[in-house]
N, CA, C and O atoms as a Tripos MOL2 file, in Angstrom:
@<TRIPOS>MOLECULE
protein
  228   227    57     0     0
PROTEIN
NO_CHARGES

@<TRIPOS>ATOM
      1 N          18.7580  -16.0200   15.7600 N.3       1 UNK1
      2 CA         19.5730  -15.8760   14.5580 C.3       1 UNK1
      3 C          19.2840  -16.9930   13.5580 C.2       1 UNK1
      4 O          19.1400  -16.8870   12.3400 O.2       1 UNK1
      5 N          19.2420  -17.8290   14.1450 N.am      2 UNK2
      6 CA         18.6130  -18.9870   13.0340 C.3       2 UNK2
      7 C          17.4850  -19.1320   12.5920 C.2       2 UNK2
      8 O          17.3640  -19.8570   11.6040 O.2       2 UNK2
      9 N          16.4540  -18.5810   13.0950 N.am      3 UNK3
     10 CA         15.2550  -18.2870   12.6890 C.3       3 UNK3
     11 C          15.2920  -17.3150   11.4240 C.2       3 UNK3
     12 O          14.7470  -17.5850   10.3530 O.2       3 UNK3
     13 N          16.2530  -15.7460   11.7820 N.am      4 UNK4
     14 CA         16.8300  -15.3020   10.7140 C.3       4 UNK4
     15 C          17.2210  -15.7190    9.2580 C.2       4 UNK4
     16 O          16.9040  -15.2320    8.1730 O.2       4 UNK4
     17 N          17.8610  -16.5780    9.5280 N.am      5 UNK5
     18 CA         18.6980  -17.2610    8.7760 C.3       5 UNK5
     19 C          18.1050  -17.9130    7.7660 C.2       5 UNK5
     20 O          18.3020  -17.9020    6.5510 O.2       5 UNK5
     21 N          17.0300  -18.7210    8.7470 N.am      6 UNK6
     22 CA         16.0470  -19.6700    7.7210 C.3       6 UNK6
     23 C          14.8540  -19.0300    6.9610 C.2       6 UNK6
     24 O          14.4050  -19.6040    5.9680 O.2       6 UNK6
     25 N          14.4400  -18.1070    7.3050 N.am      7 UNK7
     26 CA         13.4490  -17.1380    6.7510 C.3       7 UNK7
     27 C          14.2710  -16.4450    5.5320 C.2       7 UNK7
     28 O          13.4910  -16.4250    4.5800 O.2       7 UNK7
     29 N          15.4080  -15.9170    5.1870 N.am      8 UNK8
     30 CA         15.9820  -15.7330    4.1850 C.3       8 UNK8
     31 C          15.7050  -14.0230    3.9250 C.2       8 UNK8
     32 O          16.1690  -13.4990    2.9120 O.2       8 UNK8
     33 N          14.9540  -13.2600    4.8730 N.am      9 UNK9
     34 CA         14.3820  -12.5500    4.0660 C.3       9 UNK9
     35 C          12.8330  -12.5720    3.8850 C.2       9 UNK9
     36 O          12.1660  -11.5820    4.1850 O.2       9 UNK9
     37 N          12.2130  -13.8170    3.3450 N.am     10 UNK10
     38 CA         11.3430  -13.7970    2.7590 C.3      10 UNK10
     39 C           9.6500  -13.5210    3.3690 C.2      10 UNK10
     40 O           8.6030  -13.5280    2.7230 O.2      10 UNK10
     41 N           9.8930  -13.2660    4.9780 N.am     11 UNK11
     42 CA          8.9970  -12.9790    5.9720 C.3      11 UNK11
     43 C           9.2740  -12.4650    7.1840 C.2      11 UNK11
     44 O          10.0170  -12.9650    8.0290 O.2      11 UNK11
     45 N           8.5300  -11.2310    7.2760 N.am     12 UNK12
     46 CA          9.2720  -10.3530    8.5570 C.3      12 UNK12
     47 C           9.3430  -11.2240   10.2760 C.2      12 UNK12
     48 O           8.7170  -12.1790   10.7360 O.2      12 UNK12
     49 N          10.0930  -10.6000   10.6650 N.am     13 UNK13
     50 CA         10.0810  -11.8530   11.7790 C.3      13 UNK13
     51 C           9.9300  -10.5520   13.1930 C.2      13 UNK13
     52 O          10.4780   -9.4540   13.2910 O.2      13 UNK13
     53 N           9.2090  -11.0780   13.8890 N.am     14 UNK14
     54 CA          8.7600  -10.3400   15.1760 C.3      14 UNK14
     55 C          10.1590  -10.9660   16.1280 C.2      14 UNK14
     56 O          10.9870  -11.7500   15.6640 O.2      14 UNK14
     57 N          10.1750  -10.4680   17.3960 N.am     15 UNK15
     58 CA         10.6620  -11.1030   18.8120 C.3      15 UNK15
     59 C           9.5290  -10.4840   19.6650 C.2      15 UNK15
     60 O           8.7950   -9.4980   19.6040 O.2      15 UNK15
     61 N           9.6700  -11.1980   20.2260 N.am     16 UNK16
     62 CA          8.8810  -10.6140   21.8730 C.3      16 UNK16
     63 C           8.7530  -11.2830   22.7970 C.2      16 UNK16
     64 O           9.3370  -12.3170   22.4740 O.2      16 UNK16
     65 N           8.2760  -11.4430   24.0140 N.am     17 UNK17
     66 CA          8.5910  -12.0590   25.3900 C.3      17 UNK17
     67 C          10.0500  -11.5870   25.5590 C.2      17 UNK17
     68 O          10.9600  -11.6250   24.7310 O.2      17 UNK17
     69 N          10.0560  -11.0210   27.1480 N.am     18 UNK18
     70 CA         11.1540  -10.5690   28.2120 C.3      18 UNK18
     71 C          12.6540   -9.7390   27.3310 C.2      18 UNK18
     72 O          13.8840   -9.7960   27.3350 O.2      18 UNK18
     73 N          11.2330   -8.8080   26.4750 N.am     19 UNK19
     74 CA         12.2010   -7.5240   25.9080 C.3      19 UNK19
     75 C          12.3570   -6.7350   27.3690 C.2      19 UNK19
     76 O          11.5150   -6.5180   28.2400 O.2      19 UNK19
     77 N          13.7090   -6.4070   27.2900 N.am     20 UNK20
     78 CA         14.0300   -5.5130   28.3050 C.3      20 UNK20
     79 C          14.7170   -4.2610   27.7250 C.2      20 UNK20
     80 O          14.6820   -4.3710   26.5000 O.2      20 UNK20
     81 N          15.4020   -2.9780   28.1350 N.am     21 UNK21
     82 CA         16.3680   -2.1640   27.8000 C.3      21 UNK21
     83 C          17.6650   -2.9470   27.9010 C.2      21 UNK21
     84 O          18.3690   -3.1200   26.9060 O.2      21 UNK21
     85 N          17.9420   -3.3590   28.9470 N.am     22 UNK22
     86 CA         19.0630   -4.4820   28.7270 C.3      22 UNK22
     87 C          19.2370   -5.3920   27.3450 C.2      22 UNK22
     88 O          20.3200   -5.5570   26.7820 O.2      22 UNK22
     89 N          18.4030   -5.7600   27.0540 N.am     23 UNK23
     90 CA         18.0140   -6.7600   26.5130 C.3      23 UNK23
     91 C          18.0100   -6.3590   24.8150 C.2      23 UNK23
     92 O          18.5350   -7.1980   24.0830 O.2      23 UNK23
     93 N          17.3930   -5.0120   24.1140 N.am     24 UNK24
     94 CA         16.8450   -5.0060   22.8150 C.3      24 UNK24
     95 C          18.2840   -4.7570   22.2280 C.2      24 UNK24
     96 O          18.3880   -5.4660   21.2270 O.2      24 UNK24
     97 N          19.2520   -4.1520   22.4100 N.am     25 UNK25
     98 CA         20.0850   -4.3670   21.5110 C.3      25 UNK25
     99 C          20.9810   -5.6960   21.1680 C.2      25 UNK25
    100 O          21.7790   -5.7510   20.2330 O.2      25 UNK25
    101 N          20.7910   -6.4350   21.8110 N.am     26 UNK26
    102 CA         21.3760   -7.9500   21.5070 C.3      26 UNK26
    103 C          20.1580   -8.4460   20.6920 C.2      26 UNK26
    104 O          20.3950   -9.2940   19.8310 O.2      26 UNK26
    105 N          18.8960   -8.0260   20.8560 N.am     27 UNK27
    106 CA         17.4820   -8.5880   20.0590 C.3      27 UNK27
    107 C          17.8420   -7.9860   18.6230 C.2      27 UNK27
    108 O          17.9760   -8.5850   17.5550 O.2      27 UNK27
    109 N          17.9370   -6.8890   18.8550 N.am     28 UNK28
    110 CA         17.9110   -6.4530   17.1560 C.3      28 UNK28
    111 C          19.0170   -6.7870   16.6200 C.2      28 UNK28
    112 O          19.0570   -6.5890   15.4060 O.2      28 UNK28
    113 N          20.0230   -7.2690   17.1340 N.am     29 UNK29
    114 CA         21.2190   -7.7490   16.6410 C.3      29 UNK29
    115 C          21.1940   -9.0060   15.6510 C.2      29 UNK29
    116 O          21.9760   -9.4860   14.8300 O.2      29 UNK29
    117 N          20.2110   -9.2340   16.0180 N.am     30 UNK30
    118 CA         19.9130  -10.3850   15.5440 C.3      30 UNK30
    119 C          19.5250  -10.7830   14.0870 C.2      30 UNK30
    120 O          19.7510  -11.7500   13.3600 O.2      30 UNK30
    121 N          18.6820   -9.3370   13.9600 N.am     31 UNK31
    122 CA         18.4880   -9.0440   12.1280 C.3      31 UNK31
    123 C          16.8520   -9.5190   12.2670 C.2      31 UNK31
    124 O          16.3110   -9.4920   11.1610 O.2      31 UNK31
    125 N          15.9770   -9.9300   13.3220 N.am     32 UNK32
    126 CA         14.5320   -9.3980   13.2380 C.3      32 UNK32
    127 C          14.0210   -8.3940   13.0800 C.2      32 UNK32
    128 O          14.4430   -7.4160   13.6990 O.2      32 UNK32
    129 N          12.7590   -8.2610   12.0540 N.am     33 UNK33
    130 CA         12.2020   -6.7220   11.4940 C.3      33 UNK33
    131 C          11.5510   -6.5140   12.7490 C.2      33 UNK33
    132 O          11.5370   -5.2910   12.6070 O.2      33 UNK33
    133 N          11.1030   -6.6470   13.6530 N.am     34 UNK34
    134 CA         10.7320   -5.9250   14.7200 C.3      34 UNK34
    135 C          10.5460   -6.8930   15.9130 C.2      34 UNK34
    136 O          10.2760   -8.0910   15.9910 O.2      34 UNK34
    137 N          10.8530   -5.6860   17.0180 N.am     35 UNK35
    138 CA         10.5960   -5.6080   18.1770 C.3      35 UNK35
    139 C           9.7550   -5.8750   19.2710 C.2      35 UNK35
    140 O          10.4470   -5.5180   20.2250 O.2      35 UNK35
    141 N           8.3550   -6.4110   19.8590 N.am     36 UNK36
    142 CA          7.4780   -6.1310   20.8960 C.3      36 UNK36
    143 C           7.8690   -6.2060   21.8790 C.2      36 UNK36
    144 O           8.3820   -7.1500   22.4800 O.2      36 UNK36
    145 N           7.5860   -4.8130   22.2560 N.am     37 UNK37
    146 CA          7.9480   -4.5560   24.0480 C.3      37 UNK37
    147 C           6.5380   -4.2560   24.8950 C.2      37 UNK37
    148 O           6.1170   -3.1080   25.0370 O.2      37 UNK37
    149 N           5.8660   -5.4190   25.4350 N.am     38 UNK38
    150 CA          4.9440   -5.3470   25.8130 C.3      38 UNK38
    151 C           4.5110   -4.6230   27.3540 C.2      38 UNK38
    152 O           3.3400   -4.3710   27.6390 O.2      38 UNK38
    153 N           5.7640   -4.3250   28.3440 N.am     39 UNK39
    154 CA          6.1430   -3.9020   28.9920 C.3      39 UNK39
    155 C           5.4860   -2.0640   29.0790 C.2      39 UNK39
    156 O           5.1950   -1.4990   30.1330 O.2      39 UNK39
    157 N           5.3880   -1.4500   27.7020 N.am     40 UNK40
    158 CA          5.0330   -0.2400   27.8610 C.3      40 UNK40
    159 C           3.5460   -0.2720   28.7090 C.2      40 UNK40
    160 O           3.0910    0.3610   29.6620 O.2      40 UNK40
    161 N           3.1090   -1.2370   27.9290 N.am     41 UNK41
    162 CA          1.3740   -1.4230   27.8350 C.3      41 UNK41
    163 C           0.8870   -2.1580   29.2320 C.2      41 UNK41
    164 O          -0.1250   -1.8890   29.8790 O.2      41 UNK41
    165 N           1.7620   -3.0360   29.4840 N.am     42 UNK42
    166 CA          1.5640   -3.4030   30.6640 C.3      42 UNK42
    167 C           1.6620   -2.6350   31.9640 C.2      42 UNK42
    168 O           1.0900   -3.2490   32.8650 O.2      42 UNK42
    169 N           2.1960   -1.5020   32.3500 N.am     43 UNK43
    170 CA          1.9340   -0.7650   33.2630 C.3      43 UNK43
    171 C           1.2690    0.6320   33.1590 C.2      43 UNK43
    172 O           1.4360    1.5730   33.9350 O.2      43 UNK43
    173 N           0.5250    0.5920   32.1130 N.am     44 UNK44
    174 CA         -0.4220    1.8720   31.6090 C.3      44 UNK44
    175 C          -1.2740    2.0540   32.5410 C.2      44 UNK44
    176 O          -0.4940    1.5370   33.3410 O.2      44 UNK44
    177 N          -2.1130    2.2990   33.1540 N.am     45 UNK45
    178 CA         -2.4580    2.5750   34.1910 C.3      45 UNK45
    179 C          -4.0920    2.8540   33.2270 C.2      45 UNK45
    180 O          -4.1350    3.7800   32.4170 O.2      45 UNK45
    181 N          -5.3960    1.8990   33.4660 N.am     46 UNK46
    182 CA         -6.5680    1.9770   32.5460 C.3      46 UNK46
    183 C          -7.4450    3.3680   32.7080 C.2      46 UNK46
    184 O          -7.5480    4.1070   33.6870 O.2      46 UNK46
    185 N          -7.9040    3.4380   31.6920 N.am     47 UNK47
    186 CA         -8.9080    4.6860   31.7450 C.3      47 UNK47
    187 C         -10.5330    4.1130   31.7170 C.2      47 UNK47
    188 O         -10.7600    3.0880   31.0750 O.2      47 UNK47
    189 N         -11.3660    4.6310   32.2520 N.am     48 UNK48
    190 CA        -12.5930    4.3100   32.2900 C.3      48 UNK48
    191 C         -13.2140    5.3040   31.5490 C.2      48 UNK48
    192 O         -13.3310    6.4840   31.8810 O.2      48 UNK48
    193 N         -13.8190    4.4930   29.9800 N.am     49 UNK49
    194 CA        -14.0200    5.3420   29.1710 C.3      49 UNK49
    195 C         -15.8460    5.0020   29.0990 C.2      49 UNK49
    196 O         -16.2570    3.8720   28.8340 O.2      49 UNK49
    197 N         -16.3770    5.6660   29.2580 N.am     50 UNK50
    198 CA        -18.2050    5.3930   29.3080 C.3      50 UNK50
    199 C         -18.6860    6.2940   27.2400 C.2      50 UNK50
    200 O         -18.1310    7.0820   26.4740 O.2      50 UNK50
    201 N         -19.8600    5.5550   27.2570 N.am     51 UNK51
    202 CA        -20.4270    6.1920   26.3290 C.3      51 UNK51
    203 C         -22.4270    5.7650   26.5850 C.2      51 UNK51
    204 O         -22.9200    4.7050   26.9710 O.2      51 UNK51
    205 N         -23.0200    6.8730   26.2440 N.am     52 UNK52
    206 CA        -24.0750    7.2980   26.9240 C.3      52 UNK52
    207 C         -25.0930    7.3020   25.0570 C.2      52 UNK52
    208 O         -25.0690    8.4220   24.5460 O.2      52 UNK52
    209 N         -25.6000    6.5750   24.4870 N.am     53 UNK53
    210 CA        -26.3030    6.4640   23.4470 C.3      53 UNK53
    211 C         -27.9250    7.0950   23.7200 C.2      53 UNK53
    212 O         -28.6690    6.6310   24.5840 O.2      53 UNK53
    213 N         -28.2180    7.9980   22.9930 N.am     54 UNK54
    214 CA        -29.4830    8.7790   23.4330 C.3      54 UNK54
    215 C         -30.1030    8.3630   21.5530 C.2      54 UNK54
    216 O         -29.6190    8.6140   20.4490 O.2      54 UNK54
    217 N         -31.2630    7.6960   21.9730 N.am     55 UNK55
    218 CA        -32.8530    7.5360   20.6720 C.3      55 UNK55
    219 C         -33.7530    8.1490   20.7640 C.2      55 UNK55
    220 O         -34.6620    8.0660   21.5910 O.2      55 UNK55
    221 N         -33.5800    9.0070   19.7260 N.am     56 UNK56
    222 CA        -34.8760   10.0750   19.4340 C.3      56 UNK56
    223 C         -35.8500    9.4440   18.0630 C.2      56 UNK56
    224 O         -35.5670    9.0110   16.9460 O.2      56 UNK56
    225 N         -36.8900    9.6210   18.6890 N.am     57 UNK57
    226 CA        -37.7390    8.7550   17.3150 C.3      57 UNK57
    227 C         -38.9350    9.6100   16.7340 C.2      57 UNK57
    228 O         -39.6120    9.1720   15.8030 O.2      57 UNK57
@<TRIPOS>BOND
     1     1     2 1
     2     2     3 1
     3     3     4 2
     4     3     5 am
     5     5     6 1
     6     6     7 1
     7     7     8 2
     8     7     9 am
     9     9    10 1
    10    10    11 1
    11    11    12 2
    12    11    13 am
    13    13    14 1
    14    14    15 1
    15    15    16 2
    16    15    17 am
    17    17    18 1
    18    18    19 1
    19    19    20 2
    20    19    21 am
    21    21    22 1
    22    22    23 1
    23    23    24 2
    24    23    25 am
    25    25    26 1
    26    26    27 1
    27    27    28 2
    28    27    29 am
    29    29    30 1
    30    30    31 1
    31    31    32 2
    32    31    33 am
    33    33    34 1
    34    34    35 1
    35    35    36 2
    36    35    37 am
    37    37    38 1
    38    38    39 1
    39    39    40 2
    40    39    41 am
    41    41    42 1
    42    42    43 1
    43    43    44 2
    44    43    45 am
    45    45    46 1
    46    46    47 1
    47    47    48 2
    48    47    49 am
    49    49    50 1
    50    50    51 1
    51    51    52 2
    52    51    53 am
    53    53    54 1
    54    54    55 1
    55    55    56 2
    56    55    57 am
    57    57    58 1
    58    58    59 1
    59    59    60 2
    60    59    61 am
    61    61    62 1
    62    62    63 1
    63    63    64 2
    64    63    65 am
    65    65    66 1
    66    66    67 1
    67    67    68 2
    68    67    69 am
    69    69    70 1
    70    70    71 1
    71    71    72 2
    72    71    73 am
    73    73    74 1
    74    74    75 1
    75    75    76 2
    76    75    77 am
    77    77    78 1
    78    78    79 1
    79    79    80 2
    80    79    81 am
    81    81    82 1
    82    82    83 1
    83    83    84 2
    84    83    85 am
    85    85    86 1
    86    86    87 1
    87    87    88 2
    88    87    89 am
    89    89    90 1
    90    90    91 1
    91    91    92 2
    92    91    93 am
    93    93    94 1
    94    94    95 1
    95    95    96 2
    96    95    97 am
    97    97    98 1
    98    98    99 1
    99    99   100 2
   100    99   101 am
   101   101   102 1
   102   102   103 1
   103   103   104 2
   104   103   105 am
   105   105   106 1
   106   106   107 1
   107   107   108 2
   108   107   109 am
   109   109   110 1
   110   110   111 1
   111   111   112 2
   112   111   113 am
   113   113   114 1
   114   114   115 1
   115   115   116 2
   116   115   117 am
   117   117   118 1
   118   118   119 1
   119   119   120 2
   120   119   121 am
   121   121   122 1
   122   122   123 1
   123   123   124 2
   124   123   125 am
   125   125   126 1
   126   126   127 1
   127   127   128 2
   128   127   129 am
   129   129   130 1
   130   130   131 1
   131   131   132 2
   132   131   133 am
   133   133   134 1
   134   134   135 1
   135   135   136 2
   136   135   137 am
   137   137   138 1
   138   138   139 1
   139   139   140 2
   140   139   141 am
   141   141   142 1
   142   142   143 1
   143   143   144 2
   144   143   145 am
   145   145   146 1
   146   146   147 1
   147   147   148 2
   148   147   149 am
   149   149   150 1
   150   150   151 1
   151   151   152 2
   152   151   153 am
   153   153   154 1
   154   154   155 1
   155   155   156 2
   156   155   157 am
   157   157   158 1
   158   158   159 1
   159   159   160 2
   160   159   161 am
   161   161   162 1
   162   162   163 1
   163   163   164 2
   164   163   165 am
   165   165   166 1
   166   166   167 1
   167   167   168 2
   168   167   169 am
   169   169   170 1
   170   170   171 1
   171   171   172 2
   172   171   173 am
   173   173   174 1
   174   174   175 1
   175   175   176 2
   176   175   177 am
   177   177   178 1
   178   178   179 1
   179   179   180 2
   180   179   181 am
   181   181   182 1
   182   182   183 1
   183   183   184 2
   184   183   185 am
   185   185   186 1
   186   186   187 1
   187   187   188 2
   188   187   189 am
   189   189   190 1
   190   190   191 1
   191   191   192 2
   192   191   193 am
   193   193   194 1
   194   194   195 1
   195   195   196 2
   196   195   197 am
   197   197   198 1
   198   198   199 1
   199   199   200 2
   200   199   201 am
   201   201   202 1
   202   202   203 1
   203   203   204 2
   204   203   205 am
   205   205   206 1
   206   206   207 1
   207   207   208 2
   208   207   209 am
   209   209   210 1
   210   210   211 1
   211   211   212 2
   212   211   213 am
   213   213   214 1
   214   214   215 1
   215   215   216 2
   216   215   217 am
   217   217   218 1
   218   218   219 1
   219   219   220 2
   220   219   221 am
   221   221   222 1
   222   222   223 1
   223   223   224 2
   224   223   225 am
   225   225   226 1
   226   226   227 1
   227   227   228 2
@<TRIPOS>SUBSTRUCTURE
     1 UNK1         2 RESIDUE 1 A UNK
     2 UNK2         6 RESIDUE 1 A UNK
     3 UNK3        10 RESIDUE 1 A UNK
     4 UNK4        14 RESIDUE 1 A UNK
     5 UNK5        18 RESIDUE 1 A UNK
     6 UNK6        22 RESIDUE 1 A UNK
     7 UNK7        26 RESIDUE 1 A UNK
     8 UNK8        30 RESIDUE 1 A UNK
     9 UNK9        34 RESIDUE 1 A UNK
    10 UNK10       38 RESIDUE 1 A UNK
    11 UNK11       42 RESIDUE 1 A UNK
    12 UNK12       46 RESIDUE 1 A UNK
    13 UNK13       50 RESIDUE 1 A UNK
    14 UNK14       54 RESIDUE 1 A UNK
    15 UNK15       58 RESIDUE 1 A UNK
    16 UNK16       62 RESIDUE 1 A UNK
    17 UNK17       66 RESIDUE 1 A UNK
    18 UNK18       70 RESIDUE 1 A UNK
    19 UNK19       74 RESIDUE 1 A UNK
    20 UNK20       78 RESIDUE 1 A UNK
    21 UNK21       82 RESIDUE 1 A UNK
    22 UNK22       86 RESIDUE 1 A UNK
    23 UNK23       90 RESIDUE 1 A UNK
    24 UNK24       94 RESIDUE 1 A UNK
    25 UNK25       98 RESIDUE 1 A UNK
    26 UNK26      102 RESIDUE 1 A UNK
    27 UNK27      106 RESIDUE 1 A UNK
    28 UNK28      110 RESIDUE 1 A UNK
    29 UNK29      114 RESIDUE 1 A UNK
    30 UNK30      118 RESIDUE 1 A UNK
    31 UNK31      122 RESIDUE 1 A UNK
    32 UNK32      126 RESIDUE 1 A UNK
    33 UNK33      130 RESIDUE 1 A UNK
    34 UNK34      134 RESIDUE 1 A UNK
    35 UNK35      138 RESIDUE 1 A UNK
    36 UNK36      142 RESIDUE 1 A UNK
    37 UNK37      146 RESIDUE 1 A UNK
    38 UNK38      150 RESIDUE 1 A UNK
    39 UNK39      154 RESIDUE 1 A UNK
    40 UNK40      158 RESIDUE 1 A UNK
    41 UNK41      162 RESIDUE 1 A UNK
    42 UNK42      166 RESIDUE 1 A UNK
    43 UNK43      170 RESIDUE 1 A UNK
    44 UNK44      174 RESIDUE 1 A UNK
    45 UNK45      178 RESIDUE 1 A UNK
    46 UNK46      182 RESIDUE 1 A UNK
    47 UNK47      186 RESIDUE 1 A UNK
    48 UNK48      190 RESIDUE 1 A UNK
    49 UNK49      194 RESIDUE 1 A UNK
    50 UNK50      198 RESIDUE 1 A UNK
    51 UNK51      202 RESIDUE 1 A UNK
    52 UNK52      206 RESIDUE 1 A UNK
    53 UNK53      210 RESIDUE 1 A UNK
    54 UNK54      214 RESIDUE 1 A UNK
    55 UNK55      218 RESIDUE 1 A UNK
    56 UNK56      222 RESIDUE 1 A UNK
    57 UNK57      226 RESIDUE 1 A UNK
């Protein structure tokens, strides 16, 4: 909130680290323009994406 406070407005302000569901509505309460919930991304489960470049000359 004081971070809020001191910014005035004049620069959007992130939160992030140990966003929870518990947790984001006391975060946004706060009056920060956004959110990171890194949590989605962190249990994504990776894809193995290949690419195969063929030169014809």
């Amino acid at each position: 909130r004081r971070a809020v406070a001191l910014s005035g407005g004049r620069v959007p302000l992130e939160a992030s680290g140990g966003v929870r569901l518990e947790t984001i509505r006391a975060i946004a309460e706060t009056g920060v323009d956004f959110i990171s919930v890194g949590r989605i991304t962190q249990s994504a489960p990776a894809v193995d994406i290949g690419l195969d470049a063929v030169v014809r000359i």
